[in-house]
PDB file of C-alpha atoms in Angstrom:
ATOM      1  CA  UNK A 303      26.718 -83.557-108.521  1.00  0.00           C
ATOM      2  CA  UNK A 304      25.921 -80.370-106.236  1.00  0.00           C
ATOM      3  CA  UNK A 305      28.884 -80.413-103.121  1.00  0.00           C
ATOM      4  CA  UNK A 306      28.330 -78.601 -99.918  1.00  0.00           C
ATOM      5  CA  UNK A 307      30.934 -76.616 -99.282  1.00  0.00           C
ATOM      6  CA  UNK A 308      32.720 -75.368 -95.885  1.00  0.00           C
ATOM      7  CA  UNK A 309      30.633 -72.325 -95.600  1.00  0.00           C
ATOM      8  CA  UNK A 310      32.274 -70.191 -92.619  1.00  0.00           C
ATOM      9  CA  UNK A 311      28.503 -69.140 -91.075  1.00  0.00           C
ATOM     10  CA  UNK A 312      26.911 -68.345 -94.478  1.00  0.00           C
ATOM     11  CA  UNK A 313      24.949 -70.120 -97.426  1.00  0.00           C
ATOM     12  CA  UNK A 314      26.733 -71.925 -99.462  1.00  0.00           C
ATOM     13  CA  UNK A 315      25.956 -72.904-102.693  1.00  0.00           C
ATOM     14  CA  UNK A 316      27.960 -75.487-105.410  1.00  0.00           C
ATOM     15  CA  UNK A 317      27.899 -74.408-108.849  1.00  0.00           C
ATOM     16  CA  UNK A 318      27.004 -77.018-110.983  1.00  0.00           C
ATOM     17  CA  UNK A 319      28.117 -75.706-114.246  1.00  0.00           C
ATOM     18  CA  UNK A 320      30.888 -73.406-116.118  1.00  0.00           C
ATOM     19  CA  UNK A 321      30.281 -69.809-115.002  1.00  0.00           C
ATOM     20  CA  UNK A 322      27.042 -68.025-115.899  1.00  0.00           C
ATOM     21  CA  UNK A 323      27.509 -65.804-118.590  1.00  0.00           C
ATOM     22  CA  UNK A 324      25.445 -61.985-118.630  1.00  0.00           C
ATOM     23  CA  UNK A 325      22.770 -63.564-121.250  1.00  0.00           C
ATOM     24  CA  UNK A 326      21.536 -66.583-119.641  1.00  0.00           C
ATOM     25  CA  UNK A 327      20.357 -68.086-116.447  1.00  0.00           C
ATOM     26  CA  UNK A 328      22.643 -70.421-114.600  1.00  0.00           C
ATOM     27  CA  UNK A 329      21.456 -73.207-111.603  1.00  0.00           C
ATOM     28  CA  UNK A 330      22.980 -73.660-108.272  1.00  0.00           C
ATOM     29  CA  UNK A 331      22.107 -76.460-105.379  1.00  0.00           C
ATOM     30  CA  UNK A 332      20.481 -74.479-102.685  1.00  0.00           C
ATOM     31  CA  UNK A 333      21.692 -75.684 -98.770  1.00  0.00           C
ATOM     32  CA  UNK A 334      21.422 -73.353 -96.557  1.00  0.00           C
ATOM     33  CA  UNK A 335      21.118 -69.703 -95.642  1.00  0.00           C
ATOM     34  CA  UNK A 336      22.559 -67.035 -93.288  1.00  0.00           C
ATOM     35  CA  UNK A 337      21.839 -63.791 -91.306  1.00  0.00           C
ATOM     36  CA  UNK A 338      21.189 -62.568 -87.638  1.00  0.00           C
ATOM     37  CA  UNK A 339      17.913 -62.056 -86.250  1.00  0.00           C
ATOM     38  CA  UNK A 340      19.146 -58.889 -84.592  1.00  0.00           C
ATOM     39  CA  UNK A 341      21.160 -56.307 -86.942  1.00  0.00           C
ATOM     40  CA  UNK A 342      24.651 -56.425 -86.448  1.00  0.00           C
ATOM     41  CA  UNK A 343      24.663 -59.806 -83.997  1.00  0.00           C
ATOM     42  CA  UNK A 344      26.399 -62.987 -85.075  1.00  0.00           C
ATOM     43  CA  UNK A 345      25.739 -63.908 -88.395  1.00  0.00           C
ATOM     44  CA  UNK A 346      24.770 -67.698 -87.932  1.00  0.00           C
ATOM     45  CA  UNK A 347      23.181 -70.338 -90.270  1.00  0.00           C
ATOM     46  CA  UNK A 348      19.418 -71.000 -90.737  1.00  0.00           C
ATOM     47  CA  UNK A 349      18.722 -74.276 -92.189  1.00  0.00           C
ATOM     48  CA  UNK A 350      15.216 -74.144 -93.809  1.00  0.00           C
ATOM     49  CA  UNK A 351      14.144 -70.482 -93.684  1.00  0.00           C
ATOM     50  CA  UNK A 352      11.662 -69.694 -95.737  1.00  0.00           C
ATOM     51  CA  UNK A 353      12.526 -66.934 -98.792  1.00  0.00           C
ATOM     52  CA  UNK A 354      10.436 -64.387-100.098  1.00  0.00           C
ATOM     53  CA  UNK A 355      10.556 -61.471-102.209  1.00  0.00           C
ATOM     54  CA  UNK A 356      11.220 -59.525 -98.842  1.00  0.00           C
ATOM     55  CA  UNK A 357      14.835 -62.214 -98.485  1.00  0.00           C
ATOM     56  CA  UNK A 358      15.082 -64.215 -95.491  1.00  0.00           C
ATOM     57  CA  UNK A 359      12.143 -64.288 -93.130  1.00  0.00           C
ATOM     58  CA  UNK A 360      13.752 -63.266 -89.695  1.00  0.00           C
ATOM     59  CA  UNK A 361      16.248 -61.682 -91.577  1.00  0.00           C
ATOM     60  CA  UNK A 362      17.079 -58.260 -88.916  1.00  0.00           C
ATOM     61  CA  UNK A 363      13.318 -58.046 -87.580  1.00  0.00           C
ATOM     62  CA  UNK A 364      14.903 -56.856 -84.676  1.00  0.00           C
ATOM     63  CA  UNK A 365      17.749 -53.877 -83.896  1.00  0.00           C
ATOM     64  CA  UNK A 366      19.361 -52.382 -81.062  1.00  0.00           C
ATOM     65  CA  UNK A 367      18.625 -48.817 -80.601  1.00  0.00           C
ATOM     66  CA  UNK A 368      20.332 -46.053 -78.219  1.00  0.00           C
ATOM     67  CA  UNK A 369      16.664 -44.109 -77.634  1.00  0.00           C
ATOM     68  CA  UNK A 370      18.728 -40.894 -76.500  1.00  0.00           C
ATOM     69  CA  UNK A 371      20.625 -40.865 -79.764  1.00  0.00           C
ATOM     70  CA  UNK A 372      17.621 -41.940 -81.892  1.00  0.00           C
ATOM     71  CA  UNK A 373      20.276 -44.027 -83.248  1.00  0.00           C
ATOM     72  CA  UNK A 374      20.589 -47.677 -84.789  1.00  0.00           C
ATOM     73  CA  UNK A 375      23.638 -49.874 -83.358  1.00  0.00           C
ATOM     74  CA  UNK A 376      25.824 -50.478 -86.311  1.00  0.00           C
ATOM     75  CA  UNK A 377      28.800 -53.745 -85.762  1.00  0.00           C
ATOM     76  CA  UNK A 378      31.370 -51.379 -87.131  1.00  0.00           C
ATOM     77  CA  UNK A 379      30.881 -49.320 -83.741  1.00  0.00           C
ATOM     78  CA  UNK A 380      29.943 -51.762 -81.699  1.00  0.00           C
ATOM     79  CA  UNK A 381      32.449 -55.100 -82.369  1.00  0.00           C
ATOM     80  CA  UNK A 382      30.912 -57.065 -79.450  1.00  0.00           C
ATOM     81  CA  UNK A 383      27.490 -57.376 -80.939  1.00  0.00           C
ATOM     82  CA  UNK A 384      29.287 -60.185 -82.953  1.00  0.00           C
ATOM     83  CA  UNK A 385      29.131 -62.171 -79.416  1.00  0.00           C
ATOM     84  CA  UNK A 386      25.494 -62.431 -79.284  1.00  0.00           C
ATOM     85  CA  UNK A 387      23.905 -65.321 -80.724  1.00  0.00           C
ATOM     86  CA  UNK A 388      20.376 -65.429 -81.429  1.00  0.00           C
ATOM     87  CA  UNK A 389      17.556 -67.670 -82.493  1.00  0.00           C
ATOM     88  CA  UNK A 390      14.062 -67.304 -82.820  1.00  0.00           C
ATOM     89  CA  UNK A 391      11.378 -69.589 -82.483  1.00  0.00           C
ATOM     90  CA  UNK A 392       7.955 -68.837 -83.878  1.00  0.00           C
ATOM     91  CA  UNK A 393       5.026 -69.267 -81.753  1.00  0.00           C
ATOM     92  CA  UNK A 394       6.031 -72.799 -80.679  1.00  0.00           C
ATOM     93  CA  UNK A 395       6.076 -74.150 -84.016  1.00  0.00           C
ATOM     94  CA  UNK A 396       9.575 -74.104 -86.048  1.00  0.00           C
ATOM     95  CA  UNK A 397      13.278 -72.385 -85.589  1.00  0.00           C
ATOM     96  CA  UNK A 398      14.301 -69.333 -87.566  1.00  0.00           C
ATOM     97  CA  UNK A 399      10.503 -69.075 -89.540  1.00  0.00           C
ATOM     98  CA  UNK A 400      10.478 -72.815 -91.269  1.00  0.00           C
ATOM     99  CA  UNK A 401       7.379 -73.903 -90.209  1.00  0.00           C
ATOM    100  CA  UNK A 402       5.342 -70.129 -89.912  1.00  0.00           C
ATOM    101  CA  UNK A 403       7.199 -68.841 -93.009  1.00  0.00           C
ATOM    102  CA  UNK A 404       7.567 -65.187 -93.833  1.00  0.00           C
ATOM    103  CA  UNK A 405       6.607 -61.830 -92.043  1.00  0.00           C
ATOM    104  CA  UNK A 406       7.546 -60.153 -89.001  1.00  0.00           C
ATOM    105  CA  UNK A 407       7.509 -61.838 -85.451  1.00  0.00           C
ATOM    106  CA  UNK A 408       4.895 -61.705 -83.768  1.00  0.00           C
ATOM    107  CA  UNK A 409       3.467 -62.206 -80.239  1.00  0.00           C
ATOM    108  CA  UNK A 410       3.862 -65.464 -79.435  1.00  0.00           C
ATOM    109  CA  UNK A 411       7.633 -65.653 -80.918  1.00  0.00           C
ATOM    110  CA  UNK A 412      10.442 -66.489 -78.694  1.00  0.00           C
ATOM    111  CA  UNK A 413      13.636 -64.748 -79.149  1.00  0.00           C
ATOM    112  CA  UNK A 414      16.307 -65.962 -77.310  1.00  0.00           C
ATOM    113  CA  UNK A 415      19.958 -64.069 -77.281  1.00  0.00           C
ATOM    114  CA  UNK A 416      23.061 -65.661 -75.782  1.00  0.00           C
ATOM    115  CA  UNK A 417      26.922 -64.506 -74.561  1.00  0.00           C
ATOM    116  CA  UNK A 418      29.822 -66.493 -74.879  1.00  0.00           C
ATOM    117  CA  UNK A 419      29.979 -66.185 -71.087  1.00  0.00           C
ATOM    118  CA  UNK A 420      27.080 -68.367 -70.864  1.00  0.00           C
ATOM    119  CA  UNK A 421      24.335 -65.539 -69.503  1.00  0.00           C
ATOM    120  CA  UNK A 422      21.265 -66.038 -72.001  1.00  0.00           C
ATOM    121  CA  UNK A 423      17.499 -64.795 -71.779  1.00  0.00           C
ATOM    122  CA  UNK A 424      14.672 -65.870 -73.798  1.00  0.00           C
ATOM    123  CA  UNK A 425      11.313 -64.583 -73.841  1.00  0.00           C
ATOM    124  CA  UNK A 426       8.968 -63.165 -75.819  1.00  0.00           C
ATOM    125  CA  UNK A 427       9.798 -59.510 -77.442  1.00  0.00           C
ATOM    126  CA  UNK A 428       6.234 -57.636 -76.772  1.00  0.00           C
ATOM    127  CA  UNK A 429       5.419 -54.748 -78.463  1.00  0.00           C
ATOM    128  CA  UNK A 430       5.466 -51.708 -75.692  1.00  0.00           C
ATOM    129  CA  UNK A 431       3.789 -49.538 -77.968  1.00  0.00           C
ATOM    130  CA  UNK A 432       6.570 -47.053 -77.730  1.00  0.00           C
ATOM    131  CA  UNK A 433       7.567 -45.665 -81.204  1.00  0.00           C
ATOM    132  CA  UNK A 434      10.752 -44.183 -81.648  1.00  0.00           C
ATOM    133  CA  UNK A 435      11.907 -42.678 -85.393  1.00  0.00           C
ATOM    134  CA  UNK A 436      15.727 -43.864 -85.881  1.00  0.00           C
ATOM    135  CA  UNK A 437      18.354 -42.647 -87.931  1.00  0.00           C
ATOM    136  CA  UNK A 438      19.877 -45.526 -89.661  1.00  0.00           C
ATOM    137  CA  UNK A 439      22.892 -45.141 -92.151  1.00  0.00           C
ATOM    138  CA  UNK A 440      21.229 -41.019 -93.028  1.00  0.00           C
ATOM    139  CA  UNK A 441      17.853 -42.540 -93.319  1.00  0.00           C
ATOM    140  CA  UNK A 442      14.514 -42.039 -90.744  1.00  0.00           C
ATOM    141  CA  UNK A 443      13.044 -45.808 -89.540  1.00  0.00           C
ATOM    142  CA  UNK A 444       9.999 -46.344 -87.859  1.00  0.00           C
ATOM    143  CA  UNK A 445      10.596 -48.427 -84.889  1.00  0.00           C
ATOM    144  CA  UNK A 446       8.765 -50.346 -82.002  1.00  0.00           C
ATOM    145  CA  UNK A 447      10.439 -50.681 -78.811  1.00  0.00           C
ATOM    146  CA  UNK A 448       9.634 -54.171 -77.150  1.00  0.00           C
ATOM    147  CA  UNK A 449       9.542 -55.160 -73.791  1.00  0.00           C
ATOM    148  CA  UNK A 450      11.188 -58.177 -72.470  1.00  0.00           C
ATOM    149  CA  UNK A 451      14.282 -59.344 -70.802  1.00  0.00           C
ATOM    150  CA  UNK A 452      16.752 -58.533 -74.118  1.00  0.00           C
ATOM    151  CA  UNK A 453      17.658 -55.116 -73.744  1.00  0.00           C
ATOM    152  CA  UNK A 454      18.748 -55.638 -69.814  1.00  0.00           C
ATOM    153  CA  UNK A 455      21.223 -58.504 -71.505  1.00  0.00           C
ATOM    154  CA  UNK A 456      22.319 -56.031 -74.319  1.00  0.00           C
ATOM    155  CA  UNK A 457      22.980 -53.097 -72.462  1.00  0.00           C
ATOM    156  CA  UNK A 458      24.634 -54.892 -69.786  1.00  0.00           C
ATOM    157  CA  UNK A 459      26.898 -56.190 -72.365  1.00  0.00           C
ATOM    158  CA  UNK A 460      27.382 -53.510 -74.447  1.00  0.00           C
ATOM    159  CA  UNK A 461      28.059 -51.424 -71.351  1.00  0.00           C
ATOM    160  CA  UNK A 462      25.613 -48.467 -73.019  1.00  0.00           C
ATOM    161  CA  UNK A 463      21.812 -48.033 -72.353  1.00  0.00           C
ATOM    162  CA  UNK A 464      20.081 -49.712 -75.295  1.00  0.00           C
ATOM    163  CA  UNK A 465      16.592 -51.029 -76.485  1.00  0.00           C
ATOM    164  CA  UNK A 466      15.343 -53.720 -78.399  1.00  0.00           C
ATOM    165  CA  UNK A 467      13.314 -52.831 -81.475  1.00  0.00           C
ATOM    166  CA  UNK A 468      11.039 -54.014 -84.190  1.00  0.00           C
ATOM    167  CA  UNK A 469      11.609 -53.117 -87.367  1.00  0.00           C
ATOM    168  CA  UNK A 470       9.514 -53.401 -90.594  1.00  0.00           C
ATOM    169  CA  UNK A 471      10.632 -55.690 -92.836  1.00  0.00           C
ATOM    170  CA  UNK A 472      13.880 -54.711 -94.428  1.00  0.00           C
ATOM    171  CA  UNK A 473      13.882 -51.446 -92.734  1.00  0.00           C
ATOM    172  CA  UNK A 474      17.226 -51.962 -91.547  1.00  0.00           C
ATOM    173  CA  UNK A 475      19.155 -53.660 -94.882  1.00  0.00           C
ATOM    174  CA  UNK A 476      21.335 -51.478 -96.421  1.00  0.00           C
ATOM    175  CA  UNK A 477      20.855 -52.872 -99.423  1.00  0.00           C
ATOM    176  CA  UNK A 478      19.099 -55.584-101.553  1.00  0.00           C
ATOM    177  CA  UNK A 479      17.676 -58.491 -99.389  1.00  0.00           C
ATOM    178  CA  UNK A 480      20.248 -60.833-101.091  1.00  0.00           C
ATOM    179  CA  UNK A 481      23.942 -61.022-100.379  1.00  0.00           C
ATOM    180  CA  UNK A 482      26.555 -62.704-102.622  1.00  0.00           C
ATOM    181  CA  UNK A 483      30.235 -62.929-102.672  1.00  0.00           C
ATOM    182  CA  UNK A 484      32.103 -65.900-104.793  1.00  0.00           C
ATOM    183  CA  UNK A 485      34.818 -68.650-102.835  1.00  0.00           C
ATOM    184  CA  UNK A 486      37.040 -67.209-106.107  1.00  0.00           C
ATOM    185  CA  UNK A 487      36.755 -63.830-104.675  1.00  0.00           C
ATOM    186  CA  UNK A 488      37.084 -64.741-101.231  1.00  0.00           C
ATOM    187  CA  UNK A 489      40.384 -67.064-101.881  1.00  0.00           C
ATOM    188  CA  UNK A 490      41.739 -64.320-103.634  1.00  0.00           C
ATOM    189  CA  UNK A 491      41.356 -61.350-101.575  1.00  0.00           C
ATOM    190  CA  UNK A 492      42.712 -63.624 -98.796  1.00  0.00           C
ATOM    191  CA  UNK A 493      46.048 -64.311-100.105  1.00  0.00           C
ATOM    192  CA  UNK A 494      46.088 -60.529-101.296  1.00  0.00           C
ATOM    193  CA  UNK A 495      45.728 -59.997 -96.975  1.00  0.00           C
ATOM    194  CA  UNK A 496      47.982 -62.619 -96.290  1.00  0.00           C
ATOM    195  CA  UNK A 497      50.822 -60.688 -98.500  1.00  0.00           C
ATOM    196  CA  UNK A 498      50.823 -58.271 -96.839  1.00  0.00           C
ATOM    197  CA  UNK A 499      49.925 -59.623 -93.371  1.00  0.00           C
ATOM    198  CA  UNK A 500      51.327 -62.790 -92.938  1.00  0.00           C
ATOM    199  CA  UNK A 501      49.193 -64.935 -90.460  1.00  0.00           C
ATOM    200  CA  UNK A 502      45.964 -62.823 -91.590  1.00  0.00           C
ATOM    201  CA  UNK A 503      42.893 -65.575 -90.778  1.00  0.00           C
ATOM    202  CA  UNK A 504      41.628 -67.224 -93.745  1.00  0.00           C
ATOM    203  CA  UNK A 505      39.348 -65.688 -95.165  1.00  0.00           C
ATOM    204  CA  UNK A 506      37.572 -68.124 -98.102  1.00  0.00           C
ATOM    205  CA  UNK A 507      37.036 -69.921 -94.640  1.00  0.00           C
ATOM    206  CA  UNK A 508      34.986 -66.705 -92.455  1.00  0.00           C
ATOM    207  CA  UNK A 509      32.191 -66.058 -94.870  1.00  0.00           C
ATOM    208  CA  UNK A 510      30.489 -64.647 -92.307  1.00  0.00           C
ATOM    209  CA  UNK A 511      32.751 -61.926 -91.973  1.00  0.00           C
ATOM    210  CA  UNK A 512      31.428 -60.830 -95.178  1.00  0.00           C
ATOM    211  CA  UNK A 513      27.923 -61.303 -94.260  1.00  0.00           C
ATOM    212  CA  UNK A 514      26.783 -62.410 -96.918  1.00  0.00           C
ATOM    213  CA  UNK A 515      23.421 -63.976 -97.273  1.00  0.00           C
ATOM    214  CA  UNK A 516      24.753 -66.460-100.066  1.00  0.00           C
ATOM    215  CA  UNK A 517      28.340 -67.890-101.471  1.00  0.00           C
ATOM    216  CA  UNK A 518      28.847 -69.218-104.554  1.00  0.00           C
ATOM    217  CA  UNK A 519      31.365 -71.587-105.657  1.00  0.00           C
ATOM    218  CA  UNK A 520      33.868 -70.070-108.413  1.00  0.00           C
ATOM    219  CA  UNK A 521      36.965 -70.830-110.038  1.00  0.00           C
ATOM    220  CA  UNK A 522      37.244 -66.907-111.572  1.00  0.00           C
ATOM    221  CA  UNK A 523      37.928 -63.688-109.096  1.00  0.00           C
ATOM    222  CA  UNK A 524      35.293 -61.180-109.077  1.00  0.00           C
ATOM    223  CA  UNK A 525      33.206 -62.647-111.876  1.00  0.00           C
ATOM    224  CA  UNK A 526      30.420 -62.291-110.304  1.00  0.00           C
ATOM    225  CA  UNK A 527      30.271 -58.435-111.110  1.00  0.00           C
ATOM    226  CA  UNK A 528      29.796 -59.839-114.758  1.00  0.00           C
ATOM    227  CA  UNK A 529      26.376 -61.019-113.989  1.00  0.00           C
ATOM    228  CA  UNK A 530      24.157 -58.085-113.758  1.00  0.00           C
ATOM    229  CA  UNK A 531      20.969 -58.455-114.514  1.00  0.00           C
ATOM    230  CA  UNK A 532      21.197 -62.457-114.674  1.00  0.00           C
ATOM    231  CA  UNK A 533      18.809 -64.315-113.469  1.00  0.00           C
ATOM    232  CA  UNK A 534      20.229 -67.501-110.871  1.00  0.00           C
ATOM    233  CA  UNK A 535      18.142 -70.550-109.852  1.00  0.00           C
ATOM    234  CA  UNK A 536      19.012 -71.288-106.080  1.00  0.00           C
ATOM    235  CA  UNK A 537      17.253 -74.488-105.863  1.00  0.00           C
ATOM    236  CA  UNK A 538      13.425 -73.153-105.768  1.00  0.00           C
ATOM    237  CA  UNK A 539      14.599 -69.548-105.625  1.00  0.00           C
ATOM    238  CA  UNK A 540      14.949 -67.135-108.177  1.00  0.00           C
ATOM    239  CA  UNK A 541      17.120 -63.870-107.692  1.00  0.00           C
ATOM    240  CA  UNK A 542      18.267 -61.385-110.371  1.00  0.00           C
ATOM    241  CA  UNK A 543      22.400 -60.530-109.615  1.00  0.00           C
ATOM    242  CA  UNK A 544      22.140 -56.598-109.119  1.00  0.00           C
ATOM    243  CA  UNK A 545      25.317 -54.314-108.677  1.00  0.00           C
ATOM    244  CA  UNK A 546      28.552 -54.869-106.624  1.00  0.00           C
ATOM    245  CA  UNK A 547      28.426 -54.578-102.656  1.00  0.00           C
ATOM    246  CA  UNK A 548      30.365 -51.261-101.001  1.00  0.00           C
ATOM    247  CA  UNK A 549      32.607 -52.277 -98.185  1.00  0.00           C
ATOM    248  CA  UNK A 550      33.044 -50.884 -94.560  1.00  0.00           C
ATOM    249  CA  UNK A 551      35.693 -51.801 -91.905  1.00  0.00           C
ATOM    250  CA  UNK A 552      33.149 -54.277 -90.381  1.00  0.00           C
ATOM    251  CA  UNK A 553      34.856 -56.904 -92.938  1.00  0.00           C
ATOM    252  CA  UNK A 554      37.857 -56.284 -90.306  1.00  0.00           C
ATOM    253  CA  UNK A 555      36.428 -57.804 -87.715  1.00  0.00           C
ATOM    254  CA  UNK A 556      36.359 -61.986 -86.549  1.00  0.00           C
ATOM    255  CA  UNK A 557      32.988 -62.983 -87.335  1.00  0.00           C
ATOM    256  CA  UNK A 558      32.869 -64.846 -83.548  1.00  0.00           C
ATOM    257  CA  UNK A 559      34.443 -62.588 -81.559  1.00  0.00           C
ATOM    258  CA  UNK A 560      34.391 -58.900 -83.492  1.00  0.00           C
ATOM    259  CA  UNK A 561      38.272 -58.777 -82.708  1.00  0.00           C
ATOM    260  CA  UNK A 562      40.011 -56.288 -85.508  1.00  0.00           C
ATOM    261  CA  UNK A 563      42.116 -59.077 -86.388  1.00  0.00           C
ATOM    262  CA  UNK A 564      42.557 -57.868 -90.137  1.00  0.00           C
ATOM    263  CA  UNK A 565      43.077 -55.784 -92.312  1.00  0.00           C
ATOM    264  CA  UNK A 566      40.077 -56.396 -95.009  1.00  0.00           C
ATOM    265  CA  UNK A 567      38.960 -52.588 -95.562  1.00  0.00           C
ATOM    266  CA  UNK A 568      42.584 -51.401 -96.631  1.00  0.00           C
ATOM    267  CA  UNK A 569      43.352 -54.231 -98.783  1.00  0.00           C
ATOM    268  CA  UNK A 570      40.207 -53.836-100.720  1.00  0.00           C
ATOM    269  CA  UNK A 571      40.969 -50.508-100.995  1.00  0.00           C
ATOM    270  CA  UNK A 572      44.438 -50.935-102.566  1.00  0.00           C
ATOM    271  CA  UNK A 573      43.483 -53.008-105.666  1.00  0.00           C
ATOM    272  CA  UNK A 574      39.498 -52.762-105.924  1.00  0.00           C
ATOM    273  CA  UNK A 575      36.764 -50.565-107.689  1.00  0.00           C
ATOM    274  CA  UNK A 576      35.272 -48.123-105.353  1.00  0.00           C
ATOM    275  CA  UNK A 577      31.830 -46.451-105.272  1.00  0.00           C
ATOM    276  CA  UNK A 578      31.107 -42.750-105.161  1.00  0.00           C
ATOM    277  CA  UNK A 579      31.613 -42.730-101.966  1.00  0.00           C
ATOM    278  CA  UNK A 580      35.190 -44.025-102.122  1.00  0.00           C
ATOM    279  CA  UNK A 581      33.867 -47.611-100.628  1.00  0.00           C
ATOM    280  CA  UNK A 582      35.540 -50.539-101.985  1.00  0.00           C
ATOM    281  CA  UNK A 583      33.654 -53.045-103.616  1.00  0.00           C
ATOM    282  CA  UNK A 584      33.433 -56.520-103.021  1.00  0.00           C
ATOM    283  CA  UNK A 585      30.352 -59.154-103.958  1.00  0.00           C
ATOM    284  CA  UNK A 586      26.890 -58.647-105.221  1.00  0.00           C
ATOM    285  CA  UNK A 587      23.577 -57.487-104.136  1.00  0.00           C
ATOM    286  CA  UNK A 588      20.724 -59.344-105.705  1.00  0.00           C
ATOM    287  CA  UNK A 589      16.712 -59.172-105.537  1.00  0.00           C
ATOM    288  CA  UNK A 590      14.644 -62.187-105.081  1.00  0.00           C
ATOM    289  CA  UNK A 591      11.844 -62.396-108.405  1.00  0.00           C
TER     290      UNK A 591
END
């Protein structure tokens, strides 16, 4: 019978079978999903979003841009964007898109951001009309700046000047709109940290430090990169496993409070494949059919 799992602020799904094999389609028990409504905030549960072959409706609609810089706020420079918690309700209706499924927000939707000092704001992220071409990881984004009380809260918090944005769907994923990484993976790269590090957090238990959309139950390290080009059942949803995930330092930091509390980056970089780039690799992307 599918288990829930402890899922450390990400999906988590129970595999209900051996491990899929590159040839064939495998099933897994579908519970919940992840991701931030604002790129690079808190990465928080969403019980019933609606998927689509876009990922997660509310999935980063929104950024945090310095307008001087024509820049988009990445976590990796900016650790306290982990603090802000957000939620979005949509015109009324349901929390996080699952009662006015997919698409962008729109007017009408209530976005609501909150510190762990207690300061919050809600209100409704308007469309100012301003638009303001970004540079996000070496790529140009078309952005709308909103109006609203949200980027008062941010900058005030970030101690920096900053705007809250609309972006088109999936303009700001780096990659695919589907995250994985495996509990087999995550158990074993922790003890790897805790080697070397003893007292590291435990990390099969702060998915969310990964940010991963999904996690999958697994009794095998890293075989997950075996499935390429499989197709997975997630309940309803169908996704085809693409390739492995590159790595920054933003695995470094606590997924509540953005301390640098461990050395992630380093240790993948000891022992794992790396990308072109000399990135380390760690979980899969994967592309919702």
């Amino acid at each position: 019978m599918p288990q829930l799992l402890p899922d450390g602020g990400a999906a988590t799904w129970r595999h209900v079978a051996g491990p899929p094999s590159p040839t064939s389609a495998r099933s897994f028990e579908a519970h919940t999903i992840g991701f931030a409504h604002i790129k690079g905030t808190r990465h928080e549960l969403r019980p019933g979003a609606v998927v689509d072959a876009g990922g997660p409706s509310g999935d980063r609609e929104f950024c945090l841009v310095d307008v001087e810089r024509r820049t988009v706020l990445k976590t990796v420079q900016n650790p306290k964007l982990i603090q802000i918690a957000t939620s979005l309700v949509r015109g009324g209706d349901g929390d996080d898109g699952s009662e006015r499924g997919s698409g962008l927000a729109r007017d009408g939707d209530e976005l609501t951001m909150a510190l762990p000092d207690g300061c919050s704001v809600s209100g409704i992220p308007s469309g100012s009309g301003e638009q303001l071409t970004c540079d996000y990881w070496k790529r140009p984004v078309e952005l709308e700046l909103t109006e609203g009380p949200h980027s008062d809260l941010a900058s005030e918090w970030l101690g920096t000047p900053v705007r809250l944005a609309r972006a088109p769907r999936g303009a700001v994923v780096y990659g695919s709109p589907i995250s994985i990484v495996t509990t087999a993976s995550l158990r074993d790269l922790s003890r790897r940290v805790a080697q070397s590090h003893p007292g590291s957090p435990d990390l099969a238990a702060e998915a969310a430090r990964f940010r991963a959309t999904v996690v999958i139950d697994t009794d095998e390290p890293y075989v997950e990169e075996t499935w390429e080009g499989v197709t997975v059942n997630l309940g309803d949803l169908r996704v085809r496993i693409g390739t492995p995930i590159p790595r920054c330092a933003v695995m470094d930091l606590d997924p509540l409070t953005g301390e640098r509390n461990a050395p992630v980056l380093k240790t993948l970089a000891g022992y794992r494949p790396r990308n072109h780039a000399g990135e380390p690799l760690f979980g899969v992307y994967a592309d919702v059919l």
